mmCIF file of C-alpha atoms in Angstrom:
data_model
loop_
_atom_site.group_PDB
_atom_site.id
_atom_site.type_symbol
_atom_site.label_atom_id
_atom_site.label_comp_id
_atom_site.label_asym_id
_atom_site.label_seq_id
_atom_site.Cartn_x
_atom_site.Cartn_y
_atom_site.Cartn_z
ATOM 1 C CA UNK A 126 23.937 -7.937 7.198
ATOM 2 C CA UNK A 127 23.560 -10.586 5.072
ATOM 3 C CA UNK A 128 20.147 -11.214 5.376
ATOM 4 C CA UNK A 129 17.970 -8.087 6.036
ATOM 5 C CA UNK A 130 14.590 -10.000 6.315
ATOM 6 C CA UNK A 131 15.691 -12.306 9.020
ATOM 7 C CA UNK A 132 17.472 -9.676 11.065
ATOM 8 C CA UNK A 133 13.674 -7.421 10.902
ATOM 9 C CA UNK A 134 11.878 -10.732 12.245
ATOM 10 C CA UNK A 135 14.399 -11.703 15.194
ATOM 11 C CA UNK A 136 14.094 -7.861 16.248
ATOM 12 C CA UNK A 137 10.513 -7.849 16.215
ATOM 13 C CA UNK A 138 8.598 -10.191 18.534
ATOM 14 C CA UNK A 139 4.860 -11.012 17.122
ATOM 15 C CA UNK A 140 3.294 -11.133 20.006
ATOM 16 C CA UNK A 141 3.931 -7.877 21.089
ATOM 17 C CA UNK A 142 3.296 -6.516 17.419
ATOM 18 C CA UNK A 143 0.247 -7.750 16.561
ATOM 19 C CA UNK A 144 -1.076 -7.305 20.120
ATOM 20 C CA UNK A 145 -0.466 -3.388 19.330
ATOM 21 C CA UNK A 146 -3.096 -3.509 16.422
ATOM 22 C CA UNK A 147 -5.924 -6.401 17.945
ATOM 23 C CA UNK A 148 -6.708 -7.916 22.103
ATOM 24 C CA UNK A 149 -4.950 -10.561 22.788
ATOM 25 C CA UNK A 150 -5.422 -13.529 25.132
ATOM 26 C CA UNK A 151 -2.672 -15.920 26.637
ATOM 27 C CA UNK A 152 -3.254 -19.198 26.590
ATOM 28 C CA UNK A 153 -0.538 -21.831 27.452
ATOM 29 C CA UNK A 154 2.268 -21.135 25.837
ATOM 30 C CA UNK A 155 0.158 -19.356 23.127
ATOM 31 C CA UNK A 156 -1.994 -16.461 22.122
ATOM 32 C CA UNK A 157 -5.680 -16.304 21.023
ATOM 33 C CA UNK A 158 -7.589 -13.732 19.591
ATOM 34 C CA UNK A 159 -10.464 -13.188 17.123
ATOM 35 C CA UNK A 160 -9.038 -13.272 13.575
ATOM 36 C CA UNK A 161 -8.789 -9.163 12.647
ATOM 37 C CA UNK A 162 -9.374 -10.830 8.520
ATOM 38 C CA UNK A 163 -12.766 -12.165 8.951
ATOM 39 C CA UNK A 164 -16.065 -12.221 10.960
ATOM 40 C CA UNK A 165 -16.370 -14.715 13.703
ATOM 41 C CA UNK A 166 -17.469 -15.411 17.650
ATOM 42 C CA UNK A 167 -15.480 -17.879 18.668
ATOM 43 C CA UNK A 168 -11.322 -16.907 18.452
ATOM 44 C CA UNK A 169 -9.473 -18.948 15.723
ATOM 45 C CA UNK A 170 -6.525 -16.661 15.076
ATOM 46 C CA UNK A 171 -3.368 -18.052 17.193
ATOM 47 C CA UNK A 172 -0.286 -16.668 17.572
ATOM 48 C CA UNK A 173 3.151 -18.917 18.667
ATOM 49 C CA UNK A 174 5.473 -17.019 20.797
ATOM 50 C CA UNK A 175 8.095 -19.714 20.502
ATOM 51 C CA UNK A 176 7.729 -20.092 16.246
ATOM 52 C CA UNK A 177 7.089 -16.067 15.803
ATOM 53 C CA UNK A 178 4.303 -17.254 13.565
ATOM 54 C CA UNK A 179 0.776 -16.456 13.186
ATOM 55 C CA UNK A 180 -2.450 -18.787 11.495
ATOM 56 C CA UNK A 181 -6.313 -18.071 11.575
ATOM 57 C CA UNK A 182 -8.016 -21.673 12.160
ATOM 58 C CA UNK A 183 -10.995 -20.663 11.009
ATOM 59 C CA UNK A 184 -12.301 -18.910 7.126
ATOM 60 C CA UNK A 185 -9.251 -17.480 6.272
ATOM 61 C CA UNK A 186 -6.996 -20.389 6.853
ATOM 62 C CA UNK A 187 -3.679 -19.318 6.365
ATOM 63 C CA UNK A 188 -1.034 -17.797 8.502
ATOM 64 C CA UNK A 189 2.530 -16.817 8.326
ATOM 65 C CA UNK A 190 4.963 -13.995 9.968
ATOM 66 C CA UNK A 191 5.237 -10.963 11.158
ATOM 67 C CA UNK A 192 5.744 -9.295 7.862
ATOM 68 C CA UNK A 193 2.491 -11.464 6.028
ATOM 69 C CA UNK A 194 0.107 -10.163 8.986
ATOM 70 C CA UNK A 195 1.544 -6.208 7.974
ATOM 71 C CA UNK A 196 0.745 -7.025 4.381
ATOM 72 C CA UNK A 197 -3.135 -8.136 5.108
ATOM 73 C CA UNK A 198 -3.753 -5.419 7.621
ATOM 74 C CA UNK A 199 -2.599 -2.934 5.355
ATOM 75 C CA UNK A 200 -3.469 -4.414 2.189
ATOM 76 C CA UNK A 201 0.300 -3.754 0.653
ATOM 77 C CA UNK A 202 2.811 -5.571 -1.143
ATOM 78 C CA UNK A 203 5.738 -7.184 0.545
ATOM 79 C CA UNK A 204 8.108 -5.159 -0.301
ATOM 80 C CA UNK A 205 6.049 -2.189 1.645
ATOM 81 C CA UNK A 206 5.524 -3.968 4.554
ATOM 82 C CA UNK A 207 9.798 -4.692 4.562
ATOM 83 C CA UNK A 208 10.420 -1.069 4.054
ATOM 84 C CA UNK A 209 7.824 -0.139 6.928
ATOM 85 C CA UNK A 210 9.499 -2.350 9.423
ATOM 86 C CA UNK A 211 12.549 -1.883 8.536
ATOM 87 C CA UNK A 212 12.100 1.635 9.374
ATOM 88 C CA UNK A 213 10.449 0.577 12.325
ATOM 89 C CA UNK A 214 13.783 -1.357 13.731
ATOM 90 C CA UNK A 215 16.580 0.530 12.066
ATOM 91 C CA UNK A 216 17.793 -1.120 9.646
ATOM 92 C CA UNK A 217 19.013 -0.146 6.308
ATOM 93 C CA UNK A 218 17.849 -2.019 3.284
ATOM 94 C CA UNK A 219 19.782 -2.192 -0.141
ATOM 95 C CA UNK A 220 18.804 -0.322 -2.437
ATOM 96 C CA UNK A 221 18.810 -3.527 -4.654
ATOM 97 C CA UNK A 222 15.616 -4.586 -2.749
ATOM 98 C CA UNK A 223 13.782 -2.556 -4.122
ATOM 99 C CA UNK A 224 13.581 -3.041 -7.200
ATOM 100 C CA UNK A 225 10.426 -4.526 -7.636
ATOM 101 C CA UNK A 226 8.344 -2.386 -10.273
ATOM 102 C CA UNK A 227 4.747 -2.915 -8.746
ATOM 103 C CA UNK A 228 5.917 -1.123 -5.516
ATOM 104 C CA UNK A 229 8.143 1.331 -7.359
ATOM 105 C CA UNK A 230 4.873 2.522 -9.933
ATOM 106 C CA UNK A 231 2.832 2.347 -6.231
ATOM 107 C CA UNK A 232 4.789 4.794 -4.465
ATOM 108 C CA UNK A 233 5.537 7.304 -7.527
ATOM 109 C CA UNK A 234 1.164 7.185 -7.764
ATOM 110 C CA UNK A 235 0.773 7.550 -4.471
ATOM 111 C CA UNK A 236 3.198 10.787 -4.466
ATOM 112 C CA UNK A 237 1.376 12.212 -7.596
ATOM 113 C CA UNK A 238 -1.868 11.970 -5.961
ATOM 114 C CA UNK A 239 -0.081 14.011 -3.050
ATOM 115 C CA UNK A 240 0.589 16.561 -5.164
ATOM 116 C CA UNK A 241 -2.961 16.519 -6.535
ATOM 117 C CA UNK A 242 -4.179 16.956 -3.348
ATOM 118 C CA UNK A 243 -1.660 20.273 -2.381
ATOM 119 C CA UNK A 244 -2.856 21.401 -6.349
ATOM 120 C CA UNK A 245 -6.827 21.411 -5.322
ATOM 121 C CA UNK A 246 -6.359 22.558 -1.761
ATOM 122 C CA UNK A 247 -4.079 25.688 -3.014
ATOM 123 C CA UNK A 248 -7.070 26.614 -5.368
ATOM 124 C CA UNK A 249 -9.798 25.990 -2.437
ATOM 125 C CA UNK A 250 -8.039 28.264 -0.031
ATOM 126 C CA UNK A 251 -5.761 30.512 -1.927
ATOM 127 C CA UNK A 252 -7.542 31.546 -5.075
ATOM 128 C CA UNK A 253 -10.452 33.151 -6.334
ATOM 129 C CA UNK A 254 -11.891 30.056 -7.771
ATOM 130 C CA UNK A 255 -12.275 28.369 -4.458
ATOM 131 C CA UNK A 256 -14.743 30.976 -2.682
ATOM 132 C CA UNK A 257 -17.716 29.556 -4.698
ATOM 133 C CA UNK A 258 -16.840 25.928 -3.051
ATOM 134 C CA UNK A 259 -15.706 27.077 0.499
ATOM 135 C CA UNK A 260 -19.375 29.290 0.282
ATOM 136 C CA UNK A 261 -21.108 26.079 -0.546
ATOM 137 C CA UNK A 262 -19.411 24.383 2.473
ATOM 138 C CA UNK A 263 -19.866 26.913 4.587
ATOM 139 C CA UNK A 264 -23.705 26.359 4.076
ATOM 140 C CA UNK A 265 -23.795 23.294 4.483
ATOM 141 C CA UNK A 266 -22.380 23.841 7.955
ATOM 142 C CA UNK A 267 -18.987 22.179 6.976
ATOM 143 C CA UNK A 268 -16.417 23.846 9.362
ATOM 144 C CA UNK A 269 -12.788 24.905 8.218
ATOM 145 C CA UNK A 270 -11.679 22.384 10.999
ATOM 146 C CA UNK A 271 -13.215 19.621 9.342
ATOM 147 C CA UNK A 272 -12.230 20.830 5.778
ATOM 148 C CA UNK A 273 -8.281 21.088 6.816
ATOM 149 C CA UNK A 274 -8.819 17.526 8.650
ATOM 150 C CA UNK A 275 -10.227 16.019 5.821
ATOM 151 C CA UNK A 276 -7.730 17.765 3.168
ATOM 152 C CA UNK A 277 -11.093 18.796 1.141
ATOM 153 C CA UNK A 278 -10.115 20.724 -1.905
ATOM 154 C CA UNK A 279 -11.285 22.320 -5.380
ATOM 155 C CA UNK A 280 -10.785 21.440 -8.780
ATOM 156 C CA UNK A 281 -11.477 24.148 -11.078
ATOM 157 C CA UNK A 282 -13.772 24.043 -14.343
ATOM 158 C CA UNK A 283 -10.259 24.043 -16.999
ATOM 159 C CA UNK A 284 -10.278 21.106 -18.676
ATOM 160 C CA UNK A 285 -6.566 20.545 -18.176
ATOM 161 C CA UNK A 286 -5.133 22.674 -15.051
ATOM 162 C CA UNK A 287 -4.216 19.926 -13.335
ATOM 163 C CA UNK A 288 -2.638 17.816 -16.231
ATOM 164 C CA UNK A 289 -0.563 20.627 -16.666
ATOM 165 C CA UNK A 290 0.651 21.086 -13.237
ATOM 166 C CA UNK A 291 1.243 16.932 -12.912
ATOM 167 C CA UNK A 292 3.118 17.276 -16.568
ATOM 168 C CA UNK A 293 5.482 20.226 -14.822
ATOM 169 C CA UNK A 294 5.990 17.913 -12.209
ATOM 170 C CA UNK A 295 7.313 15.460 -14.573
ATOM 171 C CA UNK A 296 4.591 13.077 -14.629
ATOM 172 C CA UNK A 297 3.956 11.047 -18.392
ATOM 173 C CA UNK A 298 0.041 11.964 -19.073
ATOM 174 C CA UNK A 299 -0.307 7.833 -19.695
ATOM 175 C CA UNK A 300 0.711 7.616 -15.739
ATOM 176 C CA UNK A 301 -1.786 10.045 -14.654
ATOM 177 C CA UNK A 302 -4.249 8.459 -17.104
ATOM 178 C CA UNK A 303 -3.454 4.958 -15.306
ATOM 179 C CA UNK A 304 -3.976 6.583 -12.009
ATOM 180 C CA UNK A 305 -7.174 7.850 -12.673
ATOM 181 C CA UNK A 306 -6.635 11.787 -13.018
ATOM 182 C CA UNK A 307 -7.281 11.809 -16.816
ATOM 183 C CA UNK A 308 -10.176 10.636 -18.967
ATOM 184 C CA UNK A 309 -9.365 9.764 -22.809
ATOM 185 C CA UNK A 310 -11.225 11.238 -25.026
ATOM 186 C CA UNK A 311 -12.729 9.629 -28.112
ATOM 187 C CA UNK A 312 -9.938 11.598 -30.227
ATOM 188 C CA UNK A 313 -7.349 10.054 -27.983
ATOM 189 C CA UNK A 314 -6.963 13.944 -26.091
ATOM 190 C CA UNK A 315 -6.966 13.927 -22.568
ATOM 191 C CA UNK A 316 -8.459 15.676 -20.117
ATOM 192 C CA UNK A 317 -8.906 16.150 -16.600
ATOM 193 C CA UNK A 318 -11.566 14.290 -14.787
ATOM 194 C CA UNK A 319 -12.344 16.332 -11.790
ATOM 195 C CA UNK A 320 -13.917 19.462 -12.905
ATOM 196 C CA UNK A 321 -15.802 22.050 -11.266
ATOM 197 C CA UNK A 322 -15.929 20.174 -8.594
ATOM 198 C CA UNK A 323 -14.938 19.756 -4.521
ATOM 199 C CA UNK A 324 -12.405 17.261 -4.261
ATOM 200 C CA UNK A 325 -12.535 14.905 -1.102
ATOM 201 C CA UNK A 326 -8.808 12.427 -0.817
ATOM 202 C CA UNK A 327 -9.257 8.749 -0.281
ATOM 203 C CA UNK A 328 -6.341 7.179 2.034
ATOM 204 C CA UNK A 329 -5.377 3.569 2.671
ATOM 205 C CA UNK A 330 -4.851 2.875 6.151
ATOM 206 C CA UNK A 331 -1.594 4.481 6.597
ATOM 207 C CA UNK A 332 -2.854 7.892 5.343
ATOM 208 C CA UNK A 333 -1.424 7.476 2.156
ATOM 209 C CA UNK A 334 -3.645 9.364 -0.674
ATOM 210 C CA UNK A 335 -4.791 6.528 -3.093
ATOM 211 C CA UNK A 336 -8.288 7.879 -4.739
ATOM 212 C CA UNK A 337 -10.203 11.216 -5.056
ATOM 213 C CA UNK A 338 -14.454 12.020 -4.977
ATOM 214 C CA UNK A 339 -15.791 15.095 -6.900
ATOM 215 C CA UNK A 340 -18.745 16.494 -5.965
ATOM 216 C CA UNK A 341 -20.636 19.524 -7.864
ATOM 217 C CA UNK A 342 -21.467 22.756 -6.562
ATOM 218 C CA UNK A 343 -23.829 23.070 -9.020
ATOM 219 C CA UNK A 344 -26.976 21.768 -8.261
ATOM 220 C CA UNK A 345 -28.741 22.162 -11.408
ATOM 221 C CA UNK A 346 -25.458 20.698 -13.474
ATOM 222 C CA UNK A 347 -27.138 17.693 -15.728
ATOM 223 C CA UNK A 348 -23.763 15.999 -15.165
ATOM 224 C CA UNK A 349 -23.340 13.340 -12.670
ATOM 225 C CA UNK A 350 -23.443 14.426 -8.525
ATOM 226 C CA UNK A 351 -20.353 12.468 -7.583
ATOM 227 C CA UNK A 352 -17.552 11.464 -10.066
ATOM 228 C CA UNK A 353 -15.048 8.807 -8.470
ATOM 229 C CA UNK A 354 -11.634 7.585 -9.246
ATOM 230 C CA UNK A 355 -11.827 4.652 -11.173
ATOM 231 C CA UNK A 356 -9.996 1.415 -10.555
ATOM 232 C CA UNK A 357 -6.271 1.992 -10.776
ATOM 233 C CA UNK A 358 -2.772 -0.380 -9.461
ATOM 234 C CA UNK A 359 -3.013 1.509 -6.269
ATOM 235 C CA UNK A 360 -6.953 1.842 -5.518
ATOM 236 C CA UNK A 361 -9.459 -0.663 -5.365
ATOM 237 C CA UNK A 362 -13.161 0.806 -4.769
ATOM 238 C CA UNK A 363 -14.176 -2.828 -2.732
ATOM 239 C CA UNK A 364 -10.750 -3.161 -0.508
ATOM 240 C CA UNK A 365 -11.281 0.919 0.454
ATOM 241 C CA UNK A 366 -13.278 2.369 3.438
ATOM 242 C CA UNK A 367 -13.640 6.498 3.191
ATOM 243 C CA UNK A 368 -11.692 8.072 6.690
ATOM 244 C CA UNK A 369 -10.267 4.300 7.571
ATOM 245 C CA UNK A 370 -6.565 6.058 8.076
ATOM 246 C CA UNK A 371 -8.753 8.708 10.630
ATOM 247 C CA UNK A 372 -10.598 5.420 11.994
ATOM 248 C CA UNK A 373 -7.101 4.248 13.788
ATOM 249 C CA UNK A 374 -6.556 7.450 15.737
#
């Protein structure tokens, strides 16, 4: 296969894909909708059977195939959106593709925030220094349903447990700095930056873990309710709705 791209778009019809994600109407030898990228009331998104192309009319003005519209409904890089649909038809992509270092640094964050996420749920429902946290849910009438659908977990008051778990997983403490795990301190020491604190995961739209919240148990703690991930390569606070990947099902 000589050229992987082309082969993805003649196997996937546009129509049919984008008219699995927004309503579609048929007219002439066209389709209309209202654009899925912007507020509007009359439809300026159209969609050419016969071209395989897309273009919103209206604000957004711009347009393009099936693997641009993948890109802004996800919010990913191009080389995601390839990978997902290649996976989608089949086909097997060189390894060569791939070697584009914003996606590669994007995927390798995205699986270290995985493990985060398996580190603070272990200690929420497997150790002693979860019962304080699963207590304070409890009272709040949080249900273990909604704690296991949500992945809610704990992170415990050390200052570096989870540095040193991500540093046995053979993560460089300047990549889990970048990613928003670590603070630096004045000294140049890190340190972890959830603390004490019940961890709720932030996804992107296709469930992948991107961001954390920390709340405190602690009522009367002088330090601040809610610490957030800060802006990182894969998160961005104003692109990110909390339970969007739950909002699709």
């Amino acid at each position: 296969m000589d050229n992987p791209v082309e082969e993805i778009k003649r196997r996937i019809d546009i129509v049919d894909f984008i008219g699995s994600f927004i309503s579609l109407k048929k007219t002439g030898r066209n389709f209309k909708a209202l654009c899925p990228f912007h507020q509007e009331k009359t439809p300026s998104f159209i969609i050419s059977a016969e071209r395989q192309i897309w273009h919103c009319f209206g604000a957004c003005n711009e347009g393009g195939d099936v693997i641009k519209f993948l890109m802004k409904w996800e919010n990913i890089t191009f080389f995601e959106a390839l990978k997902e649909l290649a996976r989608k038809t089949g086909i097997q992509l060189k390894k060569i593709a791939f070697e584009d270092g914003v996606w590669k640094k994007k995927e390798r964050y995205i699986a270290m925030n995985q493990l985060a996420t398996d580190f603070f749920d272990y200690l929420l429902h497997k150790s002693h220094y979860g019962k304080k946290a699963l207590d304070y849910l409890f009272s709040r009438q949080i249900k273990l349903p909604t704690i296991k659908k949500f992945q809610l977990g704990y992170a415990p008051s050390s200052w570096n447990s989870l540095y040193k778990f991500l540093k046995r997983k053979k993560f460089e403490e300047e990549e889990i700095f970048e990613n928003g795990l670590l603070v630096k301190g004045e000294k140049g020491n890190f340190y972890d930056r959830f603390r004490g604190r019940i961890i709720f995961p932030i996804k992107d739209p296709r469930g992948n873990i991107i961001a954390f919240s920390g709340r405190t148990i602690d009522e009367k703690q002088k330090e601040a309710k809610y610490v957030n991930t800060p802006e990182t390569p894969i998160y961005h606070k104003r692109e990110t709705l909390f339970g969007i990947d739950l909002a699709k099902e």
